Every structure is written in structure tokens, then in C-alpha cells.
Amino acid sequence: SQQGEEDPQALSIQEGENATMNCSYKTSINNLQWYRQNSGRGLVHLILIRSNEREKHSGRLRVTLDTSKKSSSLLITASRAADTASYFCAEDSWGKLQFGAGTQVVVTP
Amino acid sequence: GAGVSQSPSNKVTEKGKDVELRCDPISGHTALYWYRQRLGQGLEFLIYFQGNSAPDKSGLPSDRFSAERTGESVSTLTIQRTQQEDSAVYLCASSLEGTGNYEQYFGPGTRLTVT
């Protein structure tokens, strides 16, 4: 069964704008991971944030984690058309990932 | 280096037939996972192998589903007496270890269509 829930379900923005999506989860986690899926490259790992971390950066990506609220957010800055994809958060309970339903992001030129 | 590979990429089968899906993980990865993704949805965990430990089968939806792994290499997912609700993309992933804190590398998936 799917555990995490992403919000919003869909997001449409223009190139150059920032995109923010949120994820809520239910269990105690070892870490939380974000993945991107598009038709061209399949499912690709973006970033992993451990339960004792609060923020992590990777290029134009910024992830935050609030374990007290059981929530995480993914920010994509200065979006590009190539960022068009579905984004999933996944709770890692000691190796087993539980994925949310995803946020579909469309970036228009 | 080579990533996770899966075969076949597409499989169309008639209801009631058995199918076998194959996954080749990244060499040296001790953990291997199978997931199912229905159209427009997230991934559902099916089964997880870690080294020589007993697999975690907690996500298998019914006893028609089974999986095997040979050592730390190839895995096969078998679906017996397929039903139309089994239609989905089946994704395999591997990671360096299965104890958490390692990213998972996904294969391209097998799209299964049951007619």
C-alpha cells in the first residue's frame, strides 16, 4: 500500500519559476527519498535526506524534512522544460520504500 | 557502467496464462526490489531480497505472485494465472545494501498487459 501523499497532485509553471511540492508520511522513517519519473529516463533518484537532517541541497533542488510533522518538501528553483516529470517521495523503512502517488509537474517554455 | 536491466520490455498475455519477468541488477548490489506501478499511480512495493536473508514478501498481492533470486544476481518475478488487474508496469530496482540509506537504481520496467 502507498504511504506518502504528495501535494499538489499536479503543478503547471513557466520556465524560470520555482516549483514546490510537499509530501506527508505516516510511519517512523530511516530516511526519505525523492525520485523523478519521465518517459525518457524512467525513475531516477534525486535526493535522500536522513531522519536526523533538516535540509539538503543538490544543484537546483532543495529538500526539507520535518519529522515532528512527518512532512517533507521539494523545491525546484529556476525550472526548465526538462524538469517536466512526475515527482515522488518515498519513505524508507530500513530499505523498503513506500511511494506516494506523485506530483505531476509541467514546465512550459 | 551497466544499470539495472529488465526483460521483456513489453509483454501481452491472455488472462489465465503464467508470465515470468526478469531483472538483472547492478553488479555488486546486494539488495533487489520489485515494485508494481499502475497507470497514473505511484509504485507499490512487492518483494525485497537482501543478500542471503529470507526475502520480504509482505507486498505480494496474492499467492499467484512469487519471485526468486539466484545469489546476488538475476531475479525472476512469476505471475500465475494472470488476471486483467495484473496489468501494470513492473519495476525492478537494486541498491548497494538493503539496510536503508542507500538510493535505489531502477530498471526501465516491463509493461504487462493482460487481455
Short mmCIF file of N, CA and C in Angstrom, two decimals, chain B residues 11-95:
data_model
loop_
_atom_site.label_atom_id
_atom_site.label_comp_id
_atom_site.label_asym_id
_atom_site.label_seq_id
_atom_site.Cartn_x
_atom_site.Cartn_y
_atom_site.Cartn_z
N LYS B 11 5.05 -7.10 -22.47
CA LYS B 11 4.51 -8.46 -22.52
C LYS B 11 2.99 -8.36 -22.58
N VAL B 12 2.43 -8.97 -23.61
CA VAL B 12 0.98 -9.07 -23.72
C VAL B 12 0.63 -10.54 -23.55
N THR B 13 -0.28 -10.83 -22.65
CA THR B 13 -0.64 -12.21 -22.39
C THR B 13 -2.15 -12.33 -22.21
N GLU B 14 -2.63 -13.55 -22.41
CA GLU B 14 -4.05 -13.79 -22.23
C GLU B 14 -4.35 -14.10 -20.76
N LYS B 15 -5.50 -13.70 -20.34
CA LYS B 15 -5.95 -14.00 -18.98
C LYS B 15 -5.83 -15.50 -18.72
N GLY B 16 -5.27 -15.81 -17.54
CA GLY B 16 -5.14 -17.21 -17.16
C GLY B 16 -3.76 -17.81 -17.44
N LYS B 17 -2.98 -17.14 -18.30
CA LYS B 17 -1.63 -17.65 -18.59
C LYS B 17 -0.64 -17.20 -17.51
N ASP B 18 0.47 -17.92 -17.41
CA ASP B 18 1.55 -17.54 -16.49
C ASP B 18 2.57 -16.67 -17.22
N VAL B 19 3.16 -15.73 -16.50
CA VAL B 19 4.22 -14.91 -17.10
C VAL B 19 5.42 -14.87 -16.16
N GLU B 20 6.58 -14.68 -16.77
CA GLU B 20 7.82 -14.59 -15.99
C GLU B 20 8.56 -13.34 -16.43
N LEU B 21 8.89 -12.51 -15.47
CA LEU B 21 9.60 -11.26 -15.74
C LEU B 21 11.00 -11.37 -15.13
N ARG B 22 11.97 -10.81 -15.83
CA ARG B 22 13.35 -10.97 -15.41
C ARG B 22 13.99 -9.63 -15.07
N CYS B 23 14.86 -9.66 -14.07
CA CYS B 23 15.60 -8.45 -13.66
C CYS B 23 17.07 -8.80 -13.46
N ASP B 24 17.95 -8.01 -14.08
CA ASP B 24 19.40 -8.10 -13.86
C ASP B 24 19.85 -6.88 -13.09
N PRO B 25 20.22 -7.03 -11.83
CA PRO B 25 20.60 -5.85 -11.03
C PRO B 25 22.00 -5.37 -11.38
N ILE B 26 22.37 -4.26 -10.82
CA ILE B 26 23.74 -3.75 -10.98
C ILE B 26 24.68 -4.69 -10.24
N SER B 27 25.77 -5.02 -10.89
CA SER B 27 26.74 -5.94 -10.29
C SER B 27 27.25 -5.40 -8.95
N GLY B 28 27.24 -6.24 -7.93
CA GLY B 28 27.73 -5.82 -6.61
C GLY B 28 26.64 -5.32 -5.70
N HIS B 29 25.45 -5.10 -6.23
CA HIS B 29 24.33 -4.68 -5.38
C HIS B 29 23.73 -5.89 -4.70
N THR B 30 23.66 -5.83 -3.35
CA THR B 30 23.17 -6.99 -2.62
C THR B 30 21.65 -6.98 -2.46
N ALA B 31 21.04 -5.82 -2.60
CA ALA B 31 19.59 -5.72 -2.40
C ALA B 31 18.87 -5.57 -3.74
N LEU B 32 17.73 -6.25 -3.86
CA LEU B 32 16.94 -6.19 -5.09
C LEU B 32 15.47 -6.08 -4.71
N TYR B 33 14.75 -5.25 -5.43
CA TYR B 33 13.36 -4.95 -5.11
C TYR B 33 12.49 -5.09 -6.36
N TRP B 34 11.25 -5.51 -6.15
CA TRP B 34 10.25 -5.47 -7.21
C TRP B 34 9.12 -4.56 -6.76
N TYR B 35 8.64 -3.72 -7.72
CA TYR B 35 7.52 -2.84 -7.49
C TYR B 35 6.53 -2.97 -8.65
N ARG B 36 5.31 -2.57 -8.40
CA ARG B 36 4.31 -2.53 -9.46
C ARG B 36 3.77 -1.11 -9.54
N GLN B 37 3.56 -0.63 -10.77
CA GLN B 37 3.02 0.71 -10.94
C GLN B 37 1.86 0.66 -11.91
N ARG B 38 0.68 0.92 -11.39
CA ARG B 38 -0.49 1.00 -12.25
C ARG B 38 -0.53 2.38 -12.89
N LEU B 39 -1.26 2.51 -13.97
CA LEU B 39 -1.30 3.73 -14.77
C LEU B 39 -1.68 4.93 -13.90
N GLY B 40 -0.84 5.95 -13.92
CA GLY B 40 -1.14 7.18 -13.21
C GLY B 40 -0.97 7.12 -11.71
N GLN B 41 -0.38 6.04 -11.22
CA GLN B 41 -0.25 5.89 -9.77
C GLN B 41 1.22 5.78 -9.36
N GLY B 42 1.44 5.78 -8.09
CA GLY B 42 2.78 5.58 -7.56
C GLY B 42 3.16 4.11 -7.58
N LEU B 43 4.30 3.81 -7.00
CA LEU B 43 4.80 2.44 -7.00
C LEU B 43 4.31 1.69 -5.77
N GLU B 44 3.91 0.44 -5.99
CA GLU B 44 3.55 -0.45 -4.89
C GLU B 44 4.70 -1.42 -4.67
N PHE B 45 5.18 -1.51 -3.45
CA PHE B 45 6.21 -2.47 -3.11
C PHE B 45 5.67 -3.89 -3.21
N LEU B 46 6.44 -4.79 -3.81
CA LEU B 46 6.04 -6.19 -3.91
C LEU B 46 6.90 -7.09 -3.04
N ILE B 47 8.20 -7.10 -3.30
CA ILE B 47 9.10 -8.04 -2.62
C ILE B 47 10.50 -7.47 -2.61
N TYR B 48 11.31 -7.91 -1.64
CA TYR B 48 12.64 -7.35 -1.41
C TYR B 48 13.59 -8.48 -1.01
N PHE B 49 14.71 -8.58 -1.71
CA PHE B 49 15.76 -9.55 -1.40
C PHE B 49 16.97 -8.80 -0.87
N GLN B 50 17.56 -9.33 0.20
CA GLN B 50 18.78 -8.74 0.74
C GLN B 50 19.76 -9.88 1.02
N GLY B 51 20.78 -9.98 0.19
CA GLY B 51 21.81 -11.00 0.38
C GLY B 51 21.21 -12.38 0.49
N ASN B 52 21.63 -13.12 1.50
CA ASN B 52 21.14 -14.49 1.70
C ASN B 52 19.98 -14.56 2.68
N SER B 53 19.48 -13.40 3.12
CA SER B 53 18.37 -13.40 4.07
C SER B 53 17.08 -13.83 3.38
N ALA B 54 16.11 -14.28 4.18
CA ALA B 54 14.81 -14.62 3.62
C ALA B 54 14.18 -13.35 3.04
N PRO B 55 13.59 -13.44 1.86
CA PRO B 55 13.02 -12.25 1.24
C PRO B 55 11.82 -11.71 2.02
N ASP B 56 11.62 -10.41 1.92
CA ASP B 56 10.43 -9.76 2.50
C ASP B 56 9.35 -9.79 1.44
N LYS B 57 8.37 -10.65 1.65
CA LYS B 57 7.31 -10.84 0.64
C LYS B 57 6.04 -10.11 1.01
N SER B 58 6.12 -9.19 1.93
CA SER B 58 4.92 -8.60 2.52
C SER B 58 4.06 -7.83 1.53
N GLY B 59 4.63 -7.43 0.38
CA GLY B 59 3.86 -6.66 -0.58
C GLY B 59 3.20 -7.48 -1.68
N LEU B 60 3.47 -8.76 -1.73
CA LEU B 60 2.87 -9.59 -2.79
C LEU B 60 1.36 -9.61 -2.62
N PRO B 61 0.60 -9.27 -3.68
CA PRO B 61 -0.85 -9.12 -3.53
C PRO B 61 -1.63 -10.43 -3.40
N SER B 62 -1.07 -11.51 -3.89
CA SER B 62 -1.77 -12.78 -3.77
C SER B 62 -0.77 -13.90 -3.95
N ASP B 63 -1.21 -15.14 -3.70
CA ASP B 63 -0.29 -16.28 -3.85
C ASP B 63 -0.05 -16.62 -5.32
N ARG B 64 -0.65 -15.88 -6.24
CA ARG B 64 -0.31 -16.08 -7.65
C ARG B 64 1.03 -15.44 -8.00
N PHE B 65 1.50 -14.58 -7.11
CA PHE B 65 2.76 -13.87 -7.33
C PHE B 65 3.88 -14.54 -6.54
N SER B 66 5.02 -14.75 -7.19
CA SER B 66 6.19 -15.28 -6.49
C SER B 66 7.43 -14.72 -7.16
N ALA B 67 8.53 -14.75 -6.44
CA ALA B 67 9.79 -14.26 -7.01
C ALA B 67 10.93 -15.06 -6.44
N GLU B 68 11.97 -15.18 -7.25
CA GLU B 68 13.19 -15.86 -6.83
C GLU B 68 14.38 -15.01 -7.21
N ARG B 69 15.46 -15.23 -6.49
CA ARG B 69 16.70 -14.58 -6.84
C ARG B 69 17.83 -15.58 -6.68
N THR B 70 18.70 -15.63 -7.67
CA THR B 70 19.84 -16.52 -7.65
C THR B 70 21.03 -15.79 -7.05
N GLY B 71 21.40 -16.13 -5.84
CA GLY B 71 22.52 -15.46 -5.17
C GLY B 71 22.30 -13.97 -5.11
N GLU B 72 23.24 -13.22 -5.60
CA GLU B 72 23.10 -11.76 -5.63
C GLU B 72 23.02 -11.30 -7.07
N SER B 73 22.38 -12.11 -7.91
CA SER B 73 22.28 -11.70 -9.31
C SER B 73 20.82 -11.69 -9.75
N VAL B 74 20.56 -12.36 -10.84
CA VAL B 74 19.28 -12.28 -11.53
C VAL B 74 18.11 -12.65 -10.63
N SER B 75 16.99 -11.95 -10.87
CA SER B 75 15.74 -12.28 -10.18
C SER B 75 14.64 -12.45 -11.22
N THR B 76 13.70 -13.36 -10.91
CA THR B 76 12.53 -13.51 -11.76
C THR B 76 11.28 -13.35 -10.91
N LEU B 77 10.33 -12.63 -11.46
CA LEU B 77 9.01 -12.46 -10.84
C LEU B 77 8.02 -13.24 -11.69
N THR B 78 7.32 -14.16 -11.06
CA THR B 78 6.36 -15.00 -11.77
C THR B 78 4.95 -14.67 -11.32
N ILE B 79 4.08 -14.50 -12.29
CA ILE B 79 2.66 -14.29 -12.00
C ILE B 79 1.92 -15.45 -12.66
N GLN B 80 1.24 -16.22 -11.83
CA GLN B 80 0.49 -17.37 -12.34
C GLN B 80 -0.97 -16.97 -12.58
N ARG B 81 -1.55 -17.62 -13.55
CA ARG B 81 -2.99 -17.43 -13.83
C ARG B 81 -3.33 -15.93 -13.86
N THR B 82 -2.68 -15.23 -14.76
CA THR B 82 -2.81 -13.77 -14.79
C THR B 82 -4.26 -13.32 -14.91
N GLN B 83 -4.53 -12.18 -14.28
CA GLN B 83 -5.83 -11.53 -14.32
C GLN B 83 -5.66 -10.14 -14.93
N GLN B 84 -6.76 -9.56 -15.38
CA GLN B 84 -6.68 -8.25 -16.02
C GLN B 84 -6.16 -7.19 -15.05
N GLU B 85 -6.45 -7.34 -13.78
CA GLU B 85 -5.98 -6.35 -12.80
C GLU B 85 -4.47 -6.43 -12.56
N ASP B 86 -3.82 -7.45 -13.13
CA ASP B 86 -2.36 -7.54 -13.03
C ASP B 86 -1.68 -6.63 -14.05
N SER B 87 -2.44 -6.09 -14.98
CA SER B 87 -1.87 -5.19 -15.99
C SER B 87 -1.26 -3.98 -15.30
N ALA B 88 0.01 -3.75 -15.57
CA ALA B 88 0.76 -2.68 -14.91
C ALA B 88 2.18 -2.69 -15.46
N VAL B 89 2.97 -1.72 -15.02
CA VAL B 89 4.41 -1.77 -15.27
C VAL B 89 5.07 -2.34 -14.02
N TYR B 90 5.91 -3.33 -14.22
CA TYR B 90 6.62 -3.97 -13.12
C TYR B 90 8.07 -3.48 -13.15
N LEU B 91 8.45 -2.83 -12.07
CA LEU B 91 9.78 -2.22 -11.99
C LEU B 91 10.65 -2.96 -11.00
N CYS B 92 11.88 -3.13 -11.38
CA CYS B 92 12.88 -3.75 -10.52
C CYS B 92 13.91 -2.68 -10.15
N ALA B 93 14.43 -2.77 -8.95
CA ALA B 93 15.46 -1.84 -8.50
C ALA B 93 16.51 -2.60 -7.71
N SER B 94 17.71 -2.05 -7.67
CA SER B 94 18.74 -2.64 -6.82
C SER B 94 19.45 -1.53 -6.06
N SER B 95 20.02 -1.89 -4.94
CA SER B 95 20.82 -0.93 -4.17
C SER B 95 22.02 -1.66 -3.57
#
